[in-house]
Amino acid sequence: KQEVTQIPAALSVPEGENLVLNCSFTDSAIYNLQWFRQDPGKGLTSLLLIQSSQREQTSGRLNASLDKSSGRSTLYIAASQPGDSATYLCAVRPWTGNQFYFGTGTSLTVIP
Amino acid sequence: NAGVTQTPKFQVLKTGQSMTLQCAQDMNHEYMSWYRQDPGMGLRLIHYSVGAGITDQGEVPNGYNVSRSTTEDFPLRLLSAAPSQTSVYFCASSRKDRGHGYTFGSGTRLTVV
């Protein structure tokens, strides 16, 4: 069974700092990996989807990278803002089967 | 706006009661699924469907039933609610093409007392 780990569980940074969130997975046979944002009491909002054939995807201040061979993905947030405060989750879709496997998330707080 | 709609947003049940959580999507997605989210455990798959008339079990199916009579709707039924089913429930959908990602609903927060 695929295991997805996100470390640290919580992160607090001052506004304006660049930061990296980590996601690791145990089985490198993945089809794609998706990063989500979840605000308290809300649903999951998709941030970036990166296919197994890709090395990175960018959207605005966000950049996600994927290294399948090492079982790792990172989400880079540039010039962090208080509005970036949320929980960030990664999910991997295996090459076979229909289930996405989720990490437990990193809770990010950006201090003004 | 197109998306995944879940109702109700909040629900309190007594142990032993039954209820149905509704999920509807208007994106013509073939794949629909139900997850539950519990503190420290991440999201766990309950049931999923790859199209109308086709459903299958996920990781934690016990105590839940599903059906898929149309492409748009995928209701989740709790047969006899238990306190262990207190959780936040999310419905998600995706195109059958595996290259697509998930779209999530806003969730249903269920408390069983």
PDB file of C-alpha atoms in Angstrom:
ATOM      1  CA  LYS A   1       0.000   0.000   0.000  1.00  0.00           C
ATOM      2  CA  GLN A   2       1.199   3.477  -0.890  1.00  0.00           C
ATOM      3  CA  GLU A   3       2.198   5.559   2.148  1.00  0.00           C
ATOM      4  CA  VAL A   4       2.340   9.348   1.833  1.00  0.00           C
ATOM      5  CA  THR A   5       4.132  11.435   4.441  1.00  0.00           C
ATOM      6  CA  GLN A   6       4.254  15.187   4.905  1.00  0.00           C
ATOM      7  CA  ILE A   7       6.818  16.674   7.253  1.00  0.00           C
ATOM      8  CA  PRO A   8       6.632  18.937   9.176  1.00  0.00           C
ATOM      9  CA  ALA A   9       3.047  18.680  10.409  1.00  0.00           C
ATOM     10  CA  ALA A  10       3.075  22.409  11.192  1.00  0.00           C
ATOM     11  CA  LEU A  11       5.158  25.340  10.037  1.00  0.00           C
ATOM     12  CA  SER A  12       5.172  29.004  11.064  1.00  0.00           C
ATOM     13  CA  VAL A  13       7.036  31.648   9.038  1.00  0.00           C
ATOM     14  CA  PRO A  14       7.167  35.456   8.888  1.00  0.00           C
ATOM     15  CA  GLU A  15       5.493  37.195   5.981  1.00  0.00           C
ATOM     16  CA  GLY A  16       7.638  37.533   2.878  1.00  0.00           C
ATOM     17  CA  GLU A  17       9.676  34.406   3.455  1.00  0.00           C
ATOM     18  CA  ASN A  18      10.109  31.786   0.744  1.00  0.00           C
ATOM     19  CA  LEU A  19       9.260  28.299   1.976  1.00  0.00           C
ATOM     20  CA  VAL A  20       9.225  24.654   0.924  1.00  0.00           C
ATOM     21  CA  LEU A  21       6.687  22.007   1.889  1.00  0.00           C
ATOM     22  CA  ASN A  22       7.670  18.363   1.552  1.00  0.00           C
ATOM     23  CA  CYS A  23       5.774  15.272   0.455  1.00  0.00           C
ATOM     24  CA  SER A  24       7.266  11.782   0.280  1.00  0.00           C
ATOM     25  CA  PHE A  25       5.731   8.560  -0.989  1.00  0.00           C
ATOM     26  CA  THR A  26       6.844   4.948  -0.725  1.00  0.00           C
ATOM     27  CA  ASP A  27       5.918   3.549  -4.164  1.00  0.00           C
ATOM     28  CA  SER A  28       7.383   5.366  -7.144  1.00  0.00           C
ATOM     29  CA  ALA A  29       4.855   3.816  -9.571  1.00  0.00           C
ATOM     30  CA  ILE A  30       2.618   6.870  -9.590  1.00  0.00           C
ATOM     31  CA  TYR A  31       0.544   8.356 -12.419  1.00  0.00           C
ATOM     32  CA  ASN A  32       0.430  11.874 -11.016  1.00  0.00           C
ATOM     33  CA  LEU A  33       0.621  13.908  -7.828  1.00  0.00           C
ATOM     34  CA  GLN A  34      -1.722  16.696  -6.788  1.00  0.00           C
ATOM     35  CA  TRP A  35      -1.213  19.464  -4.236  1.00  0.00           C
ATOM     36  CA  PHE A  36      -4.243  20.850  -2.421  1.00  0.00           C
ATOM     37  CA  ARG A  37      -4.954  23.679  -0.054  1.00  0.00           C
ATOM     38  CA  GLN A  38      -7.521  23.316   2.744  1.00  0.00           C
ATOM     39  CA  ASP A  39      -8.755  26.261   4.783  1.00  0.00           C
ATOM     40  CA  PRO A  40     -10.247  25.551   8.233  1.00  0.00           C
ATOM     41  CA  GLY A  41     -13.710  24.017   7.931  1.00  0.00           C
ATOM     42  CA  LYS A  42     -13.550  24.055   4.140  1.00  0.00           C
ATOM     43  CA  GLY A  43     -13.040  21.629   1.305  1.00  0.00           C
ATOM     44  CA  LEU A  44      -9.882  20.940  -0.670  1.00  0.00           C
ATOM     45  CA  THR A  45      -8.855  23.334  -3.412  1.00  0.00           C
ATOM     46  CA  SER A  46      -6.550  22.005  -6.101  1.00  0.00           C
ATOM     47  CA  LEU A  47      -3.330  23.984  -6.481  1.00  0.00           C
ATOM     48  CA  LEU A  48      -1.173  22.027  -8.880  1.00  0.00           C
ATOM     49  CA  LEU A  49      -1.318  18.685 -10.684  1.00  0.00           C
ATOM     50  CA  ILE A  50       1.991  17.233 -11.815  1.00  0.00           C
ATOM     51  CA  GLN A  51       2.112  14.205 -14.101  1.00  0.00           C
ATOM     52  CA  SER A  52       4.678  11.441 -13.596  1.00  0.00           C
ATOM     53  CA  SER A  53       6.428  12.477 -16.817  1.00  0.00           C
ATOM     54  CA  GLN A  54       6.888  16.045 -15.580  1.00  0.00           C
ATOM     55  CA  ARG A  55       9.542  17.445 -13.280  1.00  0.00           C
ATOM     56  CA  GLU A  56       7.686  20.571 -12.180  1.00  0.00           C
ATOM     57  CA  GLN A  57       4.580  22.722 -12.498  1.00  0.00           C
ATOM     58  CA  THR A  58       4.160  26.407 -11.745  1.00  0.00           C
ATOM     59  CA  SER A  59       1.189  28.595 -10.913  1.00  0.00           C
ATOM     60  CA  GLY A  60       1.854  32.151  -9.805  1.00  0.00           C
ATOM     61  CA  ARG A  61       3.958  32.084  -6.628  1.00  0.00           C
ATOM     62  CA  LEU A  62       3.668  28.300  -6.383  1.00  0.00           C
ATOM     63  CA  ASN A  63       6.046  25.761  -7.869  1.00  0.00           C
ATOM     64  CA  ALA A  64       5.737  22.014  -7.409  1.00  0.00           C
ATOM     65  CA  SER A  65       8.527  19.616  -8.261  1.00  0.00           C
ATOM     66  CA  LEU A  66       8.457  15.839  -8.576  1.00  0.00           C
ATOM     67  CA  ASP A  67      11.281  13.321  -8.249  1.00  0.00           C
ATOM     68  CA  LYS A  68       9.686   9.925  -8.756  1.00  0.00           C
ATOM     69  CA  SER A  69      12.854   7.925  -8.306  1.00  0.00           C
ATOM     70  CA  SER A  70      13.391   9.292  -4.814  1.00  0.00           C
ATOM     71  CA  GLY A  71       9.671   9.340  -3.971  1.00  0.00           C
ATOM     72  CA  ARG A  72       9.547  13.052  -3.225  1.00  0.00           C
ATOM     73  CA  SER A  73       7.669  16.181  -4.184  1.00  0.00           C
ATOM     74  CA  THR A  74       8.120  19.709  -2.927  1.00  0.00           C
ATOM     75  CA  LEU A  75       5.805  22.699  -3.014  1.00  0.00           C
ATOM     76  CA  TYR A  76       7.686  25.979  -3.112  1.00  0.00           C
ATOM     77  CA  ILE A  77       5.822  29.125  -2.066  1.00  0.00           C
ATOM     78  CA  ALA A  78       7.543  32.392  -2.907  1.00  0.00           C
ATOM     79  CA  ALA A  79       7.113  35.603  -0.914  1.00  0.00           C
ATOM     80  CA  SER A  80       4.616  34.114   1.530  1.00  0.00           C
ATOM     81  CA  GLN A  81       1.556  36.145   2.597  1.00  0.00           C
ATOM     82  CA  PRO A  82      -0.817  35.815   5.575  1.00  0.00           C
ATOM     83  CA  GLY A  83      -3.481  34.655   3.093  1.00  0.00           C
ATOM     84  CA  ASP A  84      -1.342  31.600   2.379  1.00  0.00           C
ATOM     85  CA  SER A  85      -2.099  30.323   5.892  1.00  0.00           C
ATOM     86  CA  ALA A  86      -3.865  26.980   5.451  1.00  0.00           C
ATOM     87  CA  THR A  87      -3.220  23.260   5.475  1.00  0.00           C
ATOM     88  CA  TYR A  88      -1.477  21.908   2.402  1.00  0.00           C
ATOM     89  CA  LEU A  89      -2.027  18.297   1.368  1.00  0.00           C
ATOM     90  CA  CYS A  90      -0.434  16.184  -1.309  1.00  0.00           C
ATOM     91  CA  ALA A  91      -2.073  13.185  -2.939  1.00  0.00           C
ATOM     92  CA  VAL A  92      -0.603  10.563  -5.263  1.00  0.00           C
ATOM     93  CA  ARG A  93      -2.481   8.568  -7.871  1.00  0.00           C
ATOM     94  CA  PRO A  94      -0.945   5.126  -8.431  1.00  0.00           C
ATOM     95  CA  TRP A  95      -0.288   3.765 -11.888  1.00  0.00           C
ATOM     96  CA  THR A  96      -3.008   1.151 -11.302  1.00  0.00           C
ATOM     97  CA  GLY A  97      -6.237   1.398  -9.342  1.00  0.00           C
ATOM     98  CA  ASN A  98      -8.582   4.300  -8.776  1.00  0.00           C
ATOM     99  CA  GLN A  99      -7.602   5.585  -5.369  1.00  0.00           C
ATOM    100  CA  PHE A 100      -5.646   8.710  -4.531  1.00  0.00           C
ATOM    101  CA  TYR A 101      -3.481   8.374  -1.414  1.00  0.00           C
ATOM    102  CA  PHE A 102      -3.272  11.437   0.787  1.00  0.00           C
ATOM    103  CA  GLY A 103      -0.717  12.738   3.219  1.00  0.00           C
ATOM    104  CA  THR A 104      -1.920  14.157   6.531  1.00  0.00           C
ATOM    105  CA  GLY A 105      -0.905  17.667   5.531  1.00  0.00           C
ATOM    106  CA  THR A 106       1.292  20.531   6.668  1.00  0.00           C
ATOM    107  CA  SER A 107      -0.437  23.338   8.566  1.00  0.00           C
ATOM    108  CA  LEU A 108       1.150  26.621   7.468  1.00  0.00           C
ATOM    109  CA  THR A 109       0.872  29.871   9.397  1.00  0.00           C
ATOM    110  CA  VAL A 110       2.290  33.055   7.850  1.00  0.00           C
ATOM    111  CA  ILE A 111       2.792  35.731  10.502  1.00  0.00           C
ATOM    112  CA  PRO A 112       2.206  39.354   9.413  1.00  0.00           C
TER     113      PRO A 112
ATOM    114  CA  ASN B   1     -20.328  27.626 -10.992  1.00  0.00           C
ATOM    115  CA  ALA B   2     -19.467  24.126 -12.077  1.00  0.00           C
ATOM    116  CA  GLY B   3     -18.252  21.827  -9.341  1.00  0.00           C
ATOM    117  CA  VAL B   4     -19.130  19.275  -6.706  1.00  0.00           C
ATOM    118  CA  THR B   5     -22.053  20.063  -4.409  1.00  0.00           C
ATOM    119  CA  GLN B   6     -22.513  18.328  -1.072  1.00  0.00           C
ATOM    120  CA  THR B   7     -25.509  18.539   1.235  1.00  0.00           C
ATOM    121  CA  PRO B   8     -26.020  18.971   4.109  1.00  0.00           C
ATOM    122  CA  LYS B   9     -22.998  20.921   5.395  1.00  0.00           C
ATOM    123  CA  PHE B  10     -23.605  19.918   9.016  1.00  0.00           C
ATOM    124  CA  GLN B  11     -25.565  17.069  10.581  1.00  0.00           C
ATOM    125  CA  VAL B  12     -26.025  15.650  14.064  1.00  0.00           C
ATOM    126  CA  LEU B  13     -27.355  12.099  14.341  1.00  0.00           C
ATOM    127  CA  LYS B  14     -28.224   9.860  17.229  1.00  0.00           C
ATOM    128  CA  THR B  15     -26.619   6.435  17.412  1.00  0.00           C
ATOM    129  CA  GLY B  16     -28.598   3.980  15.299  1.00  0.00           C
ATOM    130  CA  GLN B  17     -30.185   6.552  13.014  1.00  0.00           C
ATOM    131  CA  SER B  18     -29.717   6.372   9.267  1.00  0.00           C
ATOM    132  CA  MET B  19     -29.180   9.151   6.788  1.00  0.00           C
ATOM    133  CA  THR B  20     -27.982   9.936   3.277  1.00  0.00           C
ATOM    134  CA  LEU B  21     -25.253  12.386   2.384  1.00  0.00           C
ATOM    135  CA  GLN B  22     -25.842  13.872  -1.028  1.00  0.00           C
ATOM    136  CA  CYS B  23     -23.216  14.560  -3.681  1.00  0.00           C
ATOM    137  CA  ALA B  24     -23.800  15.975  -7.148  1.00  0.00           C
ATOM    138  CA  GLN B  25     -21.419  17.146  -9.857  1.00  0.00           C
ATOM    139  CA  ASP B  26     -22.152  18.948 -13.118  1.00  0.00           C
ATOM    140  CA  MET B  27     -18.843  18.375 -14.889  1.00  0.00           C
ATOM    141  CA  ASN B  28     -19.828  15.061 -16.491  1.00  0.00           C
ATOM    142  CA  HIS B  29     -17.089  13.314 -14.533  1.00  0.00           C
ATOM    143  CA  GLU B  30     -17.143   9.549 -14.759  1.00  0.00           C
ATOM    144  CA  TYR B  31     -15.279   8.906 -11.514  1.00  0.00           C
ATOM    145  CA  MET B  32     -16.772   9.834  -8.137  1.00  0.00           C
ATOM    146  CA  SER B  33     -15.657   8.934  -4.648  1.00  0.00           C
ATOM    147  CA  TRP B  34     -16.331   9.461  -0.958  1.00  0.00           C
ATOM    148  CA  TYR B  35     -13.606  10.131   1.599  1.00  0.00           C
ATOM    149  CA  ARG B  36     -13.691  10.692   5.307  1.00  0.00           C
ATOM    150  CA  GLN B  37     -11.209  12.979   7.022  1.00  0.00           C
ATOM    151  CA  ASP B  38     -10.224  12.391  10.626  1.00  0.00           C
ATOM    152  CA  PRO B  39      -7.577  14.249  12.665  1.00  0.00           C
ATOM    153  CA  GLY B  40      -4.129  12.708  12.258  1.00  0.00           C
ATOM    154  CA  MET B  41      -5.353  10.089   9.768  1.00  0.00           C
ATOM    155  CA  GLY B  42      -5.627  11.996   6.543  1.00  0.00           C
ATOM    156  CA  LEU B  43      -8.333  11.247   3.992  1.00  0.00           C
ATOM    157  CA  ARG B  44      -9.456   7.655   3.629  1.00  0.00           C
ATOM    158  CA  LEU B  45     -11.466   6.285   0.733  1.00  0.00           C
ATOM    159  CA  ILE B  46     -14.880   4.850   1.642  1.00  0.00           C
ATOM    160  CA  HIS B  47     -16.461   3.953  -1.728  1.00  0.00           C
ATOM    161  CA  TYR B  48     -15.974   4.951  -5.314  1.00  0.00           C
ATOM    162  CA  SER B  49     -17.665   4.672  -8.686  1.00  0.00           C
ATOM    163  CA  VAL B  50     -16.213   4.646 -12.190  1.00  0.00           C
ATOM    164  CA  GLY B  51     -19.556   5.267 -13.866  1.00  0.00           C
ATOM    165  CA  ALA B  52     -23.323   4.915 -13.553  1.00  0.00           C
ATOM    166  CA  GLY B  53     -24.261   1.514 -12.186  1.00  0.00           C
ATOM    167  CA  ILE B  54     -20.702   0.671 -11.091  1.00  0.00           C
ATOM    168  CA  THR B  55     -19.490   1.025  -7.494  1.00  0.00           C
ATOM    169  CA  ASP B  56     -16.712  -0.513  -5.453  1.00  0.00           C
ATOM    170  CA  GLN B  57     -15.335  -0.463  -1.934  1.00  0.00           C
ATOM    171  CA  GLY B  58     -12.432   1.615  -0.767  1.00  0.00           C
ATOM    172  CA  GLU B  59     -10.307   1.382   2.331  1.00  0.00           C
ATOM    173  CA  VAL B  60     -13.015   1.873   5.009  1.00  0.00           C
ATOM    174  CA  PRO B  61     -16.403   0.767   3.565  1.00  0.00           C
ATOM    175  CA  ASN B  62     -18.029  -0.825   6.613  1.00  0.00           C
ATOM    176  CA  GLY B  63     -21.233   0.885   7.738  1.00  0.00           C
ATOM    177  CA  TYR B  64     -21.725   2.746   4.448  1.00  0.00           C
ATOM    178  CA  ASN B  65     -23.616   2.037   1.243  1.00  0.00           C
ATOM    179  CA  VAL B  66     -23.520   3.794  -2.111  1.00  0.00           C
ATOM    180  CA  SER B  67     -25.300   3.653  -5.436  1.00  0.00           C
ATOM    181  CA  ARG B  68     -24.772   5.434  -8.745  1.00  0.00           C
ATOM    182  CA  SER B  69     -27.928   5.610 -10.836  1.00  0.00           C
ATOM    183  CA  THR B  70     -26.845   8.688 -12.799  1.00  0.00           C
ATOM    184  CA  THR B  71     -23.528  10.217 -13.840  1.00  0.00           C
ATOM    185  CA  GLU B  72     -24.266  13.316 -11.747  1.00  0.00           C
ATOM    186  CA  ASP B  73     -25.222  11.876  -8.346  1.00  0.00           C
ATOM    187  CA  PHE B  74     -23.389   9.656  -5.860  1.00  0.00           C
ATOM    188  CA  PRO B  75     -25.170   9.503  -2.474  1.00  0.00           C
ATOM    189  CA  LEU B  76     -23.574   7.956   0.605  1.00  0.00           C
ATOM    190  CA  ARG B  77     -25.880   6.146   3.036  1.00  0.00           C
ATOM    191  CA  LEU B  78     -25.132   5.534   6.684  1.00  0.00           C
ATOM    192  CA  LEU B  79     -27.170   2.483   7.617  1.00  0.00           C
ATOM    193  CA  SER B  80     -27.026   2.667  11.446  1.00  0.00           C
ATOM    194  CA  ALA B  81     -24.902   5.564  12.632  1.00  0.00           C
ATOM    195  CA  ALA B  82     -22.200   4.932  15.234  1.00  0.00           C
ATOM    196  CA  PRO B  83     -20.041   7.442  17.159  1.00  0.00           C
ATOM    197  CA  SER B  84     -17.014   6.112  15.213  1.00  0.00           C
ATOM    198  CA  GLN B  85     -18.577   7.610  12.084  1.00  0.00           C
ATOM    199  CA  THR B  86     -18.214  11.129  13.464  1.00  0.00           C
ATOM    200  CA  SER B  87     -16.048  12.740  10.808  1.00  0.00           C
ATOM    201  CA  VAL B  88     -15.911  15.169   7.930  1.00  0.00           C
ATOM    202  CA  TYR B  89     -17.028  13.578   4.684  1.00  0.00           C
ATOM    203  CA  PHE B  90     -15.833  14.737   1.282  1.00  0.00           C
ATOM    204  CA  CYS B  91     -17.100  13.821  -2.139  1.00  0.00           C
ATOM    205  CA  ALA B  92     -14.681  14.119  -5.041  1.00  0.00           C
ATOM    206  CA  SER B  93     -14.926  13.618  -8.771  1.00  0.00           C
ATOM    207  CA  SER B  94     -12.591  13.279 -11.706  1.00  0.00           C
ATOM    208  CA  ARG B  95     -12.527  12.530 -15.372  1.00  0.00           C
ATOM    209  CA  LYS B  96     -11.959   8.848 -16.134  1.00  0.00           C
ATOM    210  CA  ASP B  97      -8.769   9.878 -17.940  1.00  0.00           C
ATOM    211  CA  ARG B  98      -6.151   9.154 -15.290  1.00  0.00           C
ATOM    212  CA  GLY B  99      -4.223  12.265 -16.191  1.00  0.00           C
ATOM    213  CA  HIS B 100      -6.840  14.464 -14.564  1.00  0.00           C
ATOM    214  CA  GLY B 101      -6.913  15.471 -10.923  1.00  0.00           C
ATOM    215  CA  TYR B 102      -9.662  15.521  -8.349  1.00  0.00           C
ATOM    216  CA  THR B 103     -12.303  18.181  -7.699  1.00  0.00           C
ATOM    217  CA  PHE B 104     -13.645  18.184  -4.155  1.00  0.00           C
ATOM    218  CA  GLY B 105     -16.907  19.259  -2.589  1.00  0.00           C
ATOM    219  CA  SER B 106     -16.961  21.503   0.464  1.00  0.00           C
ATOM    220  CA  GLY B 107     -17.664  18.645   2.873  1.00  0.00           C
ATOM    221  CA  THR B 108     -20.280  17.457   5.357  1.00  0.00           C
ATOM    222  CA  ARG B 109     -19.414  17.619   9.045  1.00  0.00           C
ATOM    223  CA  LEU B 110     -21.224  14.721  10.758  1.00  0.00           C
ATOM    224  CA  THR B 111     -21.488  14.210  14.500  1.00  0.00           C
ATOM    225  CA  VAL B 112     -22.988  11.012  15.909  1.00  0.00           C
ATOM    226  CA  VAL B 113     -24.011  11.214  19.572  1.00  0.00           C
TER     227      VAL B 113
END
